[in-house]
């Protein structure tokens, strides 16, 4: 697993955004968590259900973008990566590669 992030400052960025709509159920409580850096600026929570569907929540203090990747061998080439961020106008983007 690899986590890359830009300059560490103000904004709290969520990879998993809970829905606050009254017609949707609240997201499940995630039972596992860890800080991924010594400054406690990158916080990962995760859990799985009976069908082994994994749910992740990534909280990162950043001013622009964050990337989160999975790799069976710990290297960037060949890994699955999600990149997300906030444009200056406040709109959010996600990209999966």
PDB file of N, CA and C in Angstrom, residues 1-5 15 36 42 44 56 58 60 65-84 95-97:
ATOM      1  N   UNK A   1       0.848  -1.152   0.000  1.00  0.00           N
ATOM      2  CA  UNK A   1       0.000   0.000   0.000  1.00  0.00           C
ATOM      3  C   UNK A   1       0.905   1.230   0.000  1.00  0.00           C
ATOM      4  N   UNK A   2       0.586   2.211  -0.831  1.00  0.00           N
ATOM      5  CA  UNK A   2       1.365   3.436  -0.912  1.00  0.00           C
ATOM      6  C   UNK A   2       0.440   4.625  -0.738  1.00  0.00           C
ATOM      7  N   UNK A   3       0.865   5.629  -0.010  1.00  0.00           N
ATOM      8  CA  UNK A   3       0.091   6.847   0.139  1.00  0.00           C
ATOM      9  C   UNK A   3       0.995   8.015  -0.215  1.00  0.00           C
ATOM     10  N   UNK A   4       0.543   8.827  -1.131  1.00  0.00           N
ATOM     11  CA  UNK A   4       1.275  10.019  -1.550  1.00  0.00           C
ATOM     12  C   UNK A   4       0.390  11.219  -1.279  1.00  0.00           C
ATOM     13  N   UNK A   5       0.950  12.327  -0.821  1.00  0.00           N
ATOM     14  CA  UNK A   5       0.129  13.514  -0.627  1.00  0.00           C
ATOM     15  C   UNK A   5       0.964  14.759  -0.823  1.00  0.00           C
ATOM     16  N   UNK A  15     -11.327  10.791   1.415  1.00  0.00           N
ATOM     17  CA  UNK A  15     -11.505   9.912   0.273  1.00  0.00           C
ATOM     18  C   UNK A  15     -12.889   9.287   0.329  1.00  0.00           C
ATOM     19  N   UNK A  36      -0.668   7.054   9.209  1.00  0.00           N
ATOM     20  CA  UNK A  36       0.339   6.556   8.276  1.00  0.00           C
ATOM     21  C   UNK A  36       1.609   7.387   8.248  1.00  0.00           C
ATOM     22  N   UNK A  42      -2.006  11.932   8.250  1.00  0.00           N
ATOM     23  CA  UNK A  42      -2.648  10.999   7.321  1.00  0.00           C
ATOM     24  C   UNK A  42      -3.236   9.868   8.147  1.00  0.00           C
ATOM     25  N   UNK A  44      -5.903   6.590   8.248  1.00  0.00           N
ATOM     26  CA  UNK A  44      -6.608   5.597   7.460  1.00  0.00           C
ATOM     27  C   UNK A  44      -7.478   4.744   8.372  1.00  0.00           C
ATOM     28  N   UNK A  56     -12.895   1.900   2.928  1.00  0.00           N
ATOM     29  CA  UNK A  56     -11.772   2.702   3.405  1.00  0.00           C
ATOM     30  C   UNK A  56     -12.216   4.143   3.607  1.00  0.00           C
ATOM     31  N   UNK A  58      -9.993   7.739   4.209  1.00  0.00           N
ATOM     32  CA  UNK A  58      -8.665   8.338   4.304  1.00  0.00           C
ATOM     33  C   UNK A  58      -8.841   9.815   4.626  1.00  0.00           C
ATOM     34  N   UNK A  60      -6.764  13.281   5.253  1.00  0.00           N
ATOM     35  CA  UNK A  60      -5.440  13.854   5.011  1.00  0.00           C
ATOM     36  C   UNK A  60      -5.515  15.362   5.115  1.00  0.00           C
ATOM     37  N   UNK A  65      -4.188  17.899  -3.308  1.00  0.00           N
ATOM     38  CA  UNK A  65      -4.544  16.567  -3.794  1.00  0.00           C
ATOM     39  C   UNK A  65      -3.975  15.487  -2.889  1.00  0.00           C
ATOM     40  N   UNK A  66      -4.511  14.284  -3.071  1.00  0.00           N
ATOM     41  CA  UNK A  66      -4.020  13.116  -2.343  1.00  0.00           C
ATOM     42  C   UNK A  66      -4.160  11.905  -3.259  1.00  0.00           C
ATOM     43  N   UNK A  67      -3.240  10.984  -3.171  1.00  0.00           N
ATOM     44  CA  UNK A  67      -3.309   9.730  -3.915  1.00  0.00           C
ATOM     45  C   UNK A  67      -3.179   8.578  -2.926  1.00  0.00           C
ATOM     46  N   UNK A  68      -3.925   7.528  -3.185  1.00  0.00           N
ATOM     47  CA  UNK A  68      -3.951   6.366  -2.303  1.00  0.00           C
ATOM     48  C   UNK A  68      -3.846   5.138  -3.192  1.00  0.00           C
ATOM     49  N   UNK A  69      -2.878   4.271  -2.934  1.00  0.00           N
ATOM     50  CA  UNK A  69      -2.667   3.137  -3.825  1.00  0.00           C
ATOM     51  C   UNK A  69      -2.520   1.819  -3.109  1.00  0.00           C
ATOM     52  N   UNK A  70      -2.813   0.750  -3.855  1.00  0.00           N
ATOM     53  CA  UNK A  70      -2.651  -0.617  -3.378  1.00  0.00           C
ATOM     54  C   UNK A  70      -1.728  -1.353  -4.319  1.00  0.00           C
ATOM     55  N   UNK A  71      -0.839  -2.141  -3.757  1.00  0.00           N
ATOM     56  CA  UNK A  71       0.080  -2.918  -4.568  1.00  0.00           C
ATOM     57  C   UNK A  71       0.387  -4.227  -3.850  1.00  0.00           C
ATOM     58  N   UNK A  72       0.377  -5.344  -4.570  1.00  0.00           N
ATOM     59  CA  UNK A  72       0.697  -6.617  -3.918  1.00  0.00           C
ATOM     60  C   UNK A  72       2.179  -6.752  -3.603  1.00  0.00           C
ATOM     61  N   UNK A  73       3.009  -5.870  -4.164  1.00  0.00           N
ATOM     62  CA  UNK A  73       4.460  -5.997  -3.991  1.00  0.00           C
ATOM     63  C   UNK A  73       5.105  -4.734  -3.420  1.00  0.00           C
ATOM     64  N   UNK A  74       4.305  -3.728  -3.036  1.00  0.00           N
ATOM     65  CA  UNK A  74       4.845  -2.539  -2.401  1.00  0.00           C
ATOM     66  C   UNK A  74       5.499  -1.538  -3.333  1.00  0.00           C
ATOM     67  N   UNK A  75       5.333  -1.678  -4.633  1.00  0.00           N
ATOM     68  CA  UNK A  75       5.930  -0.784  -5.620  1.00  0.00           C
ATOM     69  C   UNK A  75       4.841  -0.016  -6.357  1.00  0.00           C
ATOM     70  N   UNK A  76       5.161   1.184  -6.842  1.00  0.00           N
ATOM     71  CA  UNK A  76       4.203   1.995  -7.581  1.00  0.00           C
ATOM     72  C   UNK A  76       3.814   1.394  -8.927  1.00  0.00           C
ATOM     73  N   UNK A  77       4.759   0.898  -9.750  1.00  0.00           N
ATOM     74  CA  UNK A  77       4.355   0.318 -11.037  1.00  0.00           C
ATOM     75  C   UNK A  77       3.416  -0.877 -10.844  1.00  0.00           C
ATOM     76  N   UNK A  78       2.300  -0.857 -11.565  1.00  0.00           N
ATOM     77  CA  UNK A  78       1.335  -1.937 -11.472  1.00  0.00           C
ATOM     78  C   UNK A  78       0.347  -1.825 -10.330  1.00  0.00           C
ATOM     79  N   UNK A  79       0.429  -0.766  -9.530  1.00  0.00           N
ATOM     80  CA  UNK A  79      -0.487  -0.623  -8.404  1.00  0.00           C
ATOM     81  C   UNK A  79      -1.811   0.001  -8.858  1.00  0.00           C
ATOM     82  N   UNK A  80      -2.840  -0.149  -8.045  1.00  0.00           N
ATOM     83  CA  UNK A  80      -4.130   0.493  -8.251  1.00  0.00           C
ATOM     84  C   UNK A  80      -4.123   1.774  -7.439  1.00  0.00           C
ATOM     85  N   UNK A  81      -4.442   2.906  -8.082  1.00  0.00           N
ATOM     86  CA  UNK A  81      -4.317   4.203  -7.427  1.00  0.00           C
ATOM     87  C   UNK A  81      -5.595   5.009  -7.600  1.00  0.00           C
ATOM     88  N   UNK A  82      -6.006   5.677  -6.535  1.00  0.00           N
ATOM     89  CA  UNK A  82      -7.094   6.655  -6.560  1.00  0.00           C
ATOM     90  C   UNK A  82      -6.464   8.003  -6.265  1.00  0.00           C
ATOM     91  N   UNK A  83      -6.753   8.989  -7.105  1.00  0.00           N
ATOM     92  CA  UNK A  83      -6.254  10.351  -6.899  1.00  0.00           C
ATOM     93  C   UNK A  83      -7.470  11.254  -6.760  1.00  0.00           C
ATOM     94  N   UNK A  84      -7.458  12.099  -5.760  1.00  0.00           N
ATOM     95  CA  UNK A  84      -8.564  13.025  -5.552  1.00  0.00           C
ATOM     96  C   UNK A  84      -8.053  14.339  -5.037  1.00  0.00           C
ATOM     97  N   UNK A  95      -9.992  10.375  -9.577  1.00  0.00           N
ATOM     98  CA  UNK A  95      -9.534   9.649 -10.742  1.00  0.00           C
ATOM     99  C   UNK A  95      -8.986   8.313 -10.268  1.00  0.00           C
ATOM    100  N   UNK A  96      -9.294   7.251 -10.995  1.00  0.00           N
ATOM    101  CA  UNK A  96      -8.825   5.906 -10.656  1.00  0.00           C
ATOM    102  C   UNK A  96      -7.965   5.411 -11.794  1.00  0.00           C
ATOM    103  N   UNK A  97      -6.788   4.875 -11.447  1.00  0.00           N
ATOM    104  CA  UNK A  97      -5.943   4.288 -12.492  1.00  0.00           C
ATOM    105  C   UNK A  97      -5.404   2.947 -12.038  1.00  0.00           C
TER     106      UNK A  97
END
